[in-house]
Amino acid sequence: MFISFEGIEGVGKTTHVKFMAEMLQQAGITVLVTREPGGTPMGEEIRNILLVHRHERVVPMTELLLMFAARAQHVDTVIRPALDRNQWVLCDRFVDASYAYQGGGRGVRMETIADLETLVLGDFKPDLTLVFDAPAMMGLQRAKGRSSHQDRFEQEKMDFFERVREVYLTRAKSDPKRCRIIDASRALIDVQKDVSSIIHELIDGQK
Ligand code: Z5A
């Protein structure tokens, strides 16, 4: 199984990736946890280029191409080999983030992103995508509570994150077989109950 975790900042993706990995490991499933941008030595270097504050204006197309450059390396050298070894892969963000951030946030045409997706991934997609949804203000508050340092994306204005959220919801609703929307505005324990029932469903489905 290849599972991606999506949503605006601070909705709890990283928290839930860890929670799911622990539950799967307890059930005897070998798990690989990874993230985007990143997941490989070169991908992590690209991540630093993307997140660091800079005086130079970053053109949306540059940002998009760097995301896909890191992704090409990640899929071929980490994700596919892990799936071939029958490991479950839990990925903190994947291609939906490019539609949400570079498409919704930065205004790159969705068709352009779809063309790149076809070029880099062909028809390779997560088996399941969990979209953690909460109002932008709530996500940003939680992210701020965790760390006072803001990366280049986190300094964007509220309407940027509202557009990002909107694209996530639209994509998830248009692909209900792959995507599940989870209301992440609730208390952590309630969100974890949903995640845990999804895990049980998945494990039962494998039997
Ligand atoms: N990006 C892009 O533009 N295009 C792409 O294609 C890709 C990425 C792949 C880096 O991502 C940036 O890259 C990202 C989009 C862009 N933009 N930003 N910013 P990232 O995943 O590394 O960064 P992030 O989204 O900012 O992740 P995050 O801040 O780590 O958020 P999170 O993982 O969703 O949240 P968390 O760390 O699990 O939780 C945040 C805090 O809230 C923490 O203290 C938790 O304990 C707490 N929390 C979580 N859930 C709850 C609930 N339910 N109640 C109360 N408190 C909670």
Short mmCIF file of N, CA, C and O in Angstrom, two decimals, residues 45-146:
data_model
loop_
_atom_site.label_atom_id
_atom_site.label_comp_id
_atom_site.label_asym_id
_atom_site.label_seq_id
_atom_site.Cartn_x
_atom_site.Cartn_y
_atom_site.Cartn_z
N GLU A 45 18.03 18.11 -0.28
CA GLU A 45 18.73 19.35 -0.69
C GLU A 45 17.77 20.27 -1.43
O GLU A 45 17.75 21.48 -1.23
N ILE A 46 16.94 19.66 -2.29
CA ILE A 46 15.95 20.47 -3.03
C ILE A 46 14.95 21.08 -2.05
O ILE A 46 14.55 22.23 -2.17
N ARG A 47 14.58 20.29 -1.02
CA ARG A 47 13.66 20.81 0.01
C ARG A 47 14.23 22.08 0.66
O ARG A 47 13.52 23.07 0.83
N ASN A 48 15.53 22.03 0.98
CA ASN A 48 16.14 23.22 1.59
C ASN A 48 16.08 24.42 0.65
O ASN A 48 15.79 25.53 1.07
N ILE A 49 16.36 24.16 -0.63
CA ILE A 49 16.30 25.26 -1.61
C ILE A 49 14.89 25.86 -1.63
O ILE A 49 14.71 27.08 -1.67
N LEU A 50 13.88 24.99 -1.54
CA LEU A 50 12.49 25.44 -1.65
C LEU A 50 11.99 26.16 -0.40
O LEU A 50 11.15 27.07 -0.50
N LEU A 51 12.44 25.74 0.77
CA LEU A 51 11.85 26.27 2.01
C LEU A 51 12.56 27.50 2.56
O LEU A 51 11.97 28.28 3.31
N VAL A 52 13.83 27.67 2.17
CA VAL A 52 14.60 28.76 2.76
C VAL A 52 14.09 30.13 2.26
O VAL A 52 13.61 30.24 1.13
N HIS A 53 14.17 31.13 3.12
CA HIS A 53 13.78 32.49 2.71
C HIS A 53 14.87 33.03 1.80
O HIS A 53 16.04 32.81 2.05
N ARG A 54 14.48 33.72 0.72
CA ARG A 54 15.50 34.31 -0.16
C ARG A 54 15.01 35.65 -0.70
O ARG A 54 13.81 35.88 -0.81
N HIS A 55 15.98 36.51 -1.05
CA HIS A 55 15.62 37.82 -1.60
C HIS A 55 15.13 37.66 -3.03
O HIS A 55 14.25 38.37 -3.49
N GLU A 56 15.72 36.69 -3.75
CA GLU A 56 15.36 36.46 -5.15
C GLU A 56 13.91 35.95 -5.23
O GLU A 56 13.53 35.08 -4.45
N ARG A 57 13.13 36.49 -6.17
CA ARG A 57 11.75 36.01 -6.33
C ARG A 57 11.77 34.60 -6.91
O ARG A 57 12.51 34.34 -7.87
N VAL A 58 11.01 33.70 -6.33
CA VAL A 58 10.96 32.33 -6.86
C VAL A 58 9.77 32.24 -7.81
O VAL A 58 8.62 32.42 -7.41
N VAL A 59 10.06 31.97 -9.07
CA VAL A 59 9.03 31.88 -10.10
C VAL A 59 8.22 30.59 -9.86
O VAL A 59 8.80 29.55 -9.56
N PRO A 60 6.87 30.65 -9.92
CA PRO A 60 6.06 29.45 -9.64
C PRO A 60 6.48 28.22 -10.46
O PRO A 60 6.48 27.10 -9.93
N MET A 61 6.89 28.44 -11.72
CA MET A 61 7.29 27.30 -12.54
C MET A 61 8.57 26.65 -12.00
O MET A 61 8.72 25.42 -12.04
N THR A 62 9.48 27.48 -11.48
CA THR A 62 10.71 26.94 -10.89
C THR A 62 10.36 26.06 -9.69
O THR A 62 10.86 24.95 -9.53
N GLU A 63 9.45 26.60 -8.87
CA GLU A 63 9.02 25.88 -7.68
C GLU A 63 8.40 24.53 -8.07
O GLU A 63 8.74 23.48 -7.50
N LEU A 64 7.53 24.58 -9.07
CA LEU A 64 6.84 23.36 -9.52
C LEU A 64 7.84 22.33 -10.05
O LEU A 64 7.78 21.14 -9.71
N LEU A 65 8.78 22.79 -10.88
CA LEU A 65 9.75 21.86 -11.49
C LEU A 65 10.66 21.25 -10.43
O LEU A 65 11.01 20.07 -10.51
N LEU A 66 11.01 22.04 -9.42
CA LEU A 66 11.85 21.49 -8.34
C LEU A 66 11.08 20.43 -7.55
O LEU A 66 11.64 19.40 -7.16
N MET A 67 9.79 20.68 -7.31
CA MET A 67 8.97 19.67 -6.61
C MET A 67 8.98 18.37 -7.40
O MET A 67 9.13 17.28 -6.85
N PHE A 68 8.80 18.48 -8.72
CA PHE A 68 8.74 17.26 -9.54
C PHE A 68 10.12 16.63 -9.73
O PHE A 68 10.23 15.41 -9.86
N ALA A 69 11.18 17.44 -9.72
CA ALA A 69 12.53 16.87 -9.82
C ALA A 69 12.80 16.00 -8.58
O ALA A 69 13.26 14.86 -8.69
N ALA A 70 12.47 16.55 -7.41
CA ALA A 70 12.65 15.78 -6.17
C ALA A 70 11.78 14.52 -6.19
O ALA A 70 12.19 13.45 -5.77
N ARG A 71 10.56 14.67 -6.72
CA ARG A 71 9.61 13.54 -6.76
C ARG A 71 10.10 12.42 -7.67
O ARG A 71 9.95 11.24 -7.35
N ALA A 72 10.68 12.78 -8.82
CA ALA A 72 11.17 11.76 -9.76
C ALA A 72 12.22 10.88 -9.06
O ALA A 72 12.18 9.64 -9.14
N GLN A 73 13.14 11.54 -8.36
CA GLN A 73 14.20 10.84 -7.64
C GLN A 73 13.61 9.96 -6.51
O GLN A 73 14.01 8.82 -6.33
N HIS A 74 12.64 10.53 -5.83
CA HIS A 74 12.01 9.87 -4.67
C HIS A 74 11.26 8.61 -5.10
O HIS A 74 11.41 7.55 -4.50
N VAL A 75 10.47 8.74 -6.16
CA VAL A 75 9.65 7.60 -6.59
C VAL A 75 10.54 6.47 -7.08
O VAL A 75 10.36 5.30 -6.69
N ASP A 76 11.54 6.80 -7.91
CA ASP A 76 12.36 5.74 -8.51
C ASP A 76 13.32 5.08 -7.54
O ASP A 76 13.59 3.90 -7.65
N THR A 77 13.87 5.87 -6.59
CA THR A 77 14.91 5.28 -5.74
C THR A 77 14.41 4.87 -4.36
O THR A 77 15.09 4.13 -3.68
N VAL A 78 13.25 5.36 -3.96
CA VAL A 78 12.78 5.03 -2.61
C VAL A 78 11.39 4.38 -2.61
O VAL A 78 11.21 3.28 -2.08
N ILE A 79 10.41 5.04 -3.22
CA ILE A 79 9.03 4.57 -3.05
C ILE A 79 8.79 3.25 -3.79
O ILE A 79 8.34 2.27 -3.20
N ARG A 80 9.12 3.22 -5.10
CA ARG A 80 8.86 1.98 -5.85
C ARG A 80 9.65 0.79 -5.28
O ARG A 80 9.08 -0.30 -5.10
N PRO A 81 10.96 0.97 -4.97
CA PRO A 81 11.70 -0.17 -4.41
C PRO A 81 11.08 -0.67 -3.10
O PRO A 81 11.01 -1.88 -2.87
N ALA A 82 10.58 0.23 -2.27
CA ALA A 82 9.96 -0.20 -1.00
C ALA A 82 8.69 -0.99 -1.29
O ALA A 82 8.44 -2.04 -0.68
N LEU A 83 7.89 -0.52 -2.23
CA LEU A 83 6.65 -1.24 -2.57
C LEU A 83 7.00 -2.62 -3.15
O LEU A 83 6.33 -3.61 -2.86
N ASP A 84 8.09 -2.67 -3.94
CA ASP A 84 8.53 -3.96 -4.50
C ASP A 84 8.96 -4.94 -3.40
O ASP A 84 8.88 -6.15 -3.59
N ARG A 85 9.43 -4.38 -2.27
CA ARG A 85 9.81 -5.24 -1.13
C ARG A 85 8.60 -5.54 -0.24
O ARG A 85 8.76 -6.05 0.88
N ASN A 86 7.39 -5.17 -0.73
CA ASN A 86 6.15 -5.39 0.03
C ASN A 86 6.04 -4.55 1.30
O ASN A 86 5.32 -4.91 2.22
N GLN A 87 6.80 -3.45 1.36
CA GLN A 87 6.65 -2.55 2.49
C GLN A 87 5.46 -1.63 2.20
O GLN A 87 5.16 -1.36 1.04
N TRP A 88 4.86 -1.13 3.25
CA TRP A 88 3.85 -0.09 3.09
C TRP A 88 4.58 1.25 3.14
O TRP A 88 5.47 1.44 3.98
N VAL A 89 4.21 2.14 2.25
CA VAL A 89 4.87 3.45 2.21
C VAL A 89 3.89 4.52 2.68
O VAL A 89 2.79 4.64 2.14
N LEU A 90 4.30 5.26 3.72
CA LEU A 90 3.49 6.39 4.22
C LEU A 90 4.24 7.67 3.87
O LEU A 90 5.35 7.88 4.33
N CYS A 91 3.64 8.48 3.03
CA CYS A 91 4.35 9.66 2.52
C CYS A 91 3.65 10.95 2.97
O CYS A 91 2.47 11.16 2.67
N ASP A 92 4.40 11.77 3.70
CA ASP A 92 3.92 13.06 4.19
C ASP A 92 3.96 14.03 2.99
O ASP A 92 5.02 14.54 2.67
N ARG A 93 2.85 14.18 2.32
CA ARG A 93 2.64 14.94 1.09
C ARG A 93 3.17 14.18 -0.14
O ARG A 93 4.20 13.53 -0.10
N PHE A 94 2.41 14.35 -1.26
CA PHE A 94 2.84 13.79 -2.55
C PHE A 94 2.26 14.70 -3.63
O PHE A 94 2.14 15.91 -3.42
N VAL A 95 1.87 14.11 -4.76
CA VAL A 95 1.57 14.94 -5.93
C VAL A 95 0.37 15.89 -5.73
O VAL A 95 0.33 16.98 -6.31
N ASP A 96 -0.60 15.51 -4.89
CA ASP A 96 -1.75 16.41 -4.68
C ASP A 96 -1.29 17.76 -4.16
O ASP A 96 -1.94 18.78 -4.41
N ALA A 97 -0.17 17.76 -3.41
CA ALA A 97 0.35 19.03 -2.87
C ALA A 97 0.76 19.98 -4.00
O ALA A 97 0.65 21.20 -3.87
N SER A 98 1.23 19.42 -5.12
CA SER A 98 1.64 20.30 -6.23
C SER A 98 0.42 20.98 -6.85
O SER A 98 0.48 22.15 -7.23
N TYR A 99 -0.69 20.22 -6.96
CA TYR A 99 -1.93 20.84 -7.47
C TYR A 99 -2.42 21.90 -6.49
O TYR A 99 -2.84 22.98 -6.89
N ALA A 100 -2.37 21.56 -5.18
CA ALA A 100 -2.92 22.48 -4.19
C ALA A 100 -2.07 23.75 -4.05
O ALA A 100 -2.60 24.86 -4.09
N TYR A 101 -0.75 23.57 -3.91
CA TYR A 101 0.12 24.74 -3.63
C TYR A 101 0.52 25.48 -4.90
O TYR A 101 0.38 26.71 -4.98
N GLN A 102 1.08 24.74 -5.89
CA GLN A 102 1.54 25.46 -7.09
C GLN A 102 0.34 25.82 -7.98
O GLN A 102 0.34 26.87 -8.62
N GLY A 103 -0.70 24.95 -7.99
CA GLY A 103 -1.91 25.26 -8.77
C GLY A 103 -2.78 26.27 -8.03
O GLY A 103 -2.93 27.41 -8.45
N GLY A 104 -3.36 25.82 -6.90
CA GLY A 104 -4.27 26.70 -6.14
C GLY A 104 -3.57 27.91 -5.56
O GLY A 104 -4.03 29.04 -5.68
N GLY A 105 -2.42 27.67 -4.92
CA GLY A 105 -1.72 28.77 -4.24
C GLY A 105 -1.06 29.74 -5.19
O GLY A 105 -1.25 30.95 -5.10
N ARG A 106 -0.28 29.20 -6.13
CA ARG A 106 0.53 30.08 -7.00
C ARG A 106 -0.10 30.40 -8.35
O ARG A 106 0.43 31.20 -9.11
N GLY A 107 -1.16 29.65 -8.69
CA GLY A 107 -1.86 29.96 -9.95
C GLY A 107 -1.28 29.31 -11.20
O GLY A 107 -1.60 29.72 -12.31
N VAL A 108 -0.44 28.28 -11.05
CA VAL A 108 0.02 27.54 -12.24
C VAL A 108 -1.19 26.78 -12.80
O VAL A 108 -2.01 26.25 -12.02
N ARG A 109 -1.30 26.70 -14.14
CA ARG A 109 -2.45 26.03 -14.74
C ARG A 109 -2.46 24.55 -14.34
O ARG A 109 -1.41 23.88 -14.37
N MET A 110 -3.65 24.05 -14.00
CA MET A 110 -3.78 22.65 -13.58
C MET A 110 -3.36 21.70 -14.70
O MET A 110 -2.81 20.63 -14.45
N GLU A 111 -3.62 22.10 -15.97
CA GLU A 111 -3.26 21.25 -17.11
C GLU A 111 -1.75 21.07 -17.18
O GLU A 111 -1.25 20.00 -17.54
N THR A 112 -1.01 22.12 -16.84
CA THR A 112 0.46 22.05 -16.87
C THR A 112 0.94 21.05 -15.82
O THR A 112 1.85 20.24 -16.06
N ILE A 113 0.30 21.10 -14.64
CA ILE A 113 0.70 20.18 -13.56
C ILE A 113 0.34 18.75 -13.96
O ILE A 113 1.14 17.82 -13.75
N ALA A 114 -0.83 18.59 -14.59
CA ALA A 114 -1.23 17.25 -15.04
C ALA A 114 -0.25 16.71 -16.07
O ALA A 114 0.10 15.52 -16.06
N ASP A 115 0.23 17.59 -16.97
CA ASP A 115 1.21 17.14 -17.98
C ASP A 115 2.49 16.66 -17.30
O ASP A 115 3.06 15.63 -17.67
N LEU A 116 2.94 17.43 -16.31
CA LEU A 116 4.16 17.03 -15.58
C LEU A 116 3.95 15.73 -14.82
O LEU A 116 4.83 14.88 -14.75
N GLU A 117 2.76 15.60 -14.24
CA GLU A 117 2.46 14.37 -13.50
C GLU A 117 2.57 13.17 -14.44
O GLU A 117 3.19 12.15 -14.10
N THR A 118 2.00 13.30 -15.64
CA THR A 118 2.06 12.20 -16.61
C THR A 118 3.51 11.92 -17.00
O THR A 118 3.93 10.76 -17.06
N LEU A 119 4.26 12.99 -17.24
CA LEU A 119 5.66 12.83 -17.65
C LEU A 119 6.49 12.12 -16.58
O LEU A 119 7.26 11.20 -16.88
N VAL A 120 6.31 12.52 -15.33
CA VAL A 120 7.18 12.02 -14.25
C VAL A 120 6.64 10.72 -13.64
O VAL A 120 7.41 9.81 -13.33
N LEU A 121 5.32 10.64 -13.49
CA LEU A 121 4.76 9.50 -12.75
C LEU A 121 4.00 8.51 -13.62
O LEU A 121 3.67 7.42 -13.14
N GLY A 122 3.67 8.89 -14.86
CA GLY A 122 2.80 8.01 -15.65
C GLY A 122 1.49 7.85 -14.90
O GLY A 122 0.91 8.84 -14.47
N ASP A 123 1.06 6.60 -14.69
CA ASP A 123 -0.20 6.42 -13.96
C ASP A 123 0.04 5.99 -12.50
O ASP A 123 -0.86 5.48 -11.84
N PHE A 124 1.26 6.20 -12.01
CA PHE A 124 1.59 5.85 -10.62
C PHE A 124 0.93 6.84 -9.66
O PHE A 124 1.13 8.05 -9.77
N LYS A 125 0.12 6.30 -8.73
CA LYS A 125 -0.62 7.14 -7.79
C LYS A 125 -0.65 6.46 -6.43
O LYS A 125 -0.52 5.23 -6.37
N PRO A 126 -0.88 7.20 -5.36
CA PRO A 126 -1.09 6.53 -4.07
C PRO A 126 -2.33 5.64 -4.15
O PRO A 126 -3.29 5.94 -4.88
N ASP A 127 -2.31 4.54 -3.38
CA ASP A 127 -3.52 3.70 -3.29
C ASP A 127 -4.57 4.43 -2.47
O ASP A 127 -5.76 4.25 -2.68
N LEU A 128 -4.09 5.22 -1.52
CA LEU A 128 -5.00 5.95 -0.63
C LEU A 128 -4.37 7.29 -0.29
O LEU A 128 -3.17 7.37 -0.01
N THR A 129 -5.20 8.34 -0.30
CA THR A 129 -4.74 9.66 0.12
C THR A 129 -5.66 10.16 1.23
O THR A 129 -6.88 10.21 1.04
N LEU A 130 -5.06 10.47 2.37
CA LEU A 130 -5.85 11.02 3.48
C LEU A 130 -5.67 12.53 3.46
O LEU A 130 -4.55 13.04 3.59
N VAL A 131 -6.78 13.23 3.27
CA VAL A 131 -6.73 14.69 3.25
C VAL A 131 -7.25 15.20 4.59
O VAL A 131 -8.43 15.07 4.90
N PHE A 132 -6.34 15.72 5.40
CA PHE A 132 -6.70 16.26 6.71
C PHE A 132 -7.16 17.70 6.48
O PHE A 132 -6.41 18.52 5.94
N ASP A 133 -8.40 17.96 6.89
CA ASP A 133 -8.97 19.27 6.57
C ASP A 133 -9.32 20.06 7.84
O ASP A 133 -9.92 19.52 8.76
N ALA A 134 -8.89 21.32 7.82
CA ALA A 134 -9.24 22.23 8.92
C ALA A 134 -9.14 23.65 8.35
O ALA A 134 -8.45 23.87 7.34
N PRO A 135 -9.84 24.62 8.96
CA PRO A 135 -9.72 25.99 8.48
C PRO A 135 -8.26 26.44 8.50
O PRO A 135 -7.49 26.04 9.39
N ALA A 136 -7.92 27.27 7.52
CA ALA A 136 -6.52 27.70 7.37
C ALA A 136 -6.00 28.35 8.65
O ALA A 136 -4.88 28.07 9.09
N MET A 137 -6.84 29.18 9.27
CA MET A 137 -6.41 29.88 10.48
C MET A 137 -6.01 28.90 11.58
O MET A 137 -4.99 29.05 12.25
N MET A 138 -6.81 27.83 11.72
CA MET A 138 -6.54 26.83 12.76
C MET A 138 -5.22 26.11 12.49
O MET A 138 -4.39 25.93 13.38
N GLY A 139 -5.01 25.71 11.23
CA GLY A 139 -3.77 25.01 10.86
C GLY A 139 -2.54 25.87 11.14
O GLY A 139 -1.56 25.41 11.73
N LEU A 140 -2.64 27.15 10.76
CA LEU A 140 -1.49 28.04 10.94
C LEU A 140 -1.20 28.27 12.43
O LEU A 140 -0.05 28.33 12.84
N GLN A 141 -2.27 28.38 13.21
CA GLN A 141 -2.09 28.56 14.67
C GLN A 141 -1.37 27.35 15.26
O GLN A 141 -0.46 27.49 16.06
N ARG A 142 -1.80 26.15 14.82
CA ARG A 142 -1.18 24.94 15.36
C ARG A 142 0.29 24.87 14.93
O ARG A 142 1.16 24.51 15.73
N ALA A 143 0.56 25.21 13.66
CA ALA A 143 1.94 25.16 13.18
C ALA A 143 2.80 26.15 13.96
O ALA A 143 3.94 25.85 14.33
N LYS A 144 2.23 27.32 14.24
CA LYS A 144 2.96 28.34 15.02
C LYS A 144 3.23 27.85 16.43
O LYS A 144 4.29 28.09 16.99
N GLY A 145 2.25 27.13 17.01
CA GLY A 145 2.39 26.62 18.37
C GLY A 145 3.54 25.63 18.47
O GLY A 145 4.17 25.48 19.51
N ARG A 146 3.80 24.93 17.34
CA ARG A 146 4.85 23.91 17.34
C ARG A 146 6.22 24.53 17.21
O ARG A 146 7.19 24.09 17.78
#
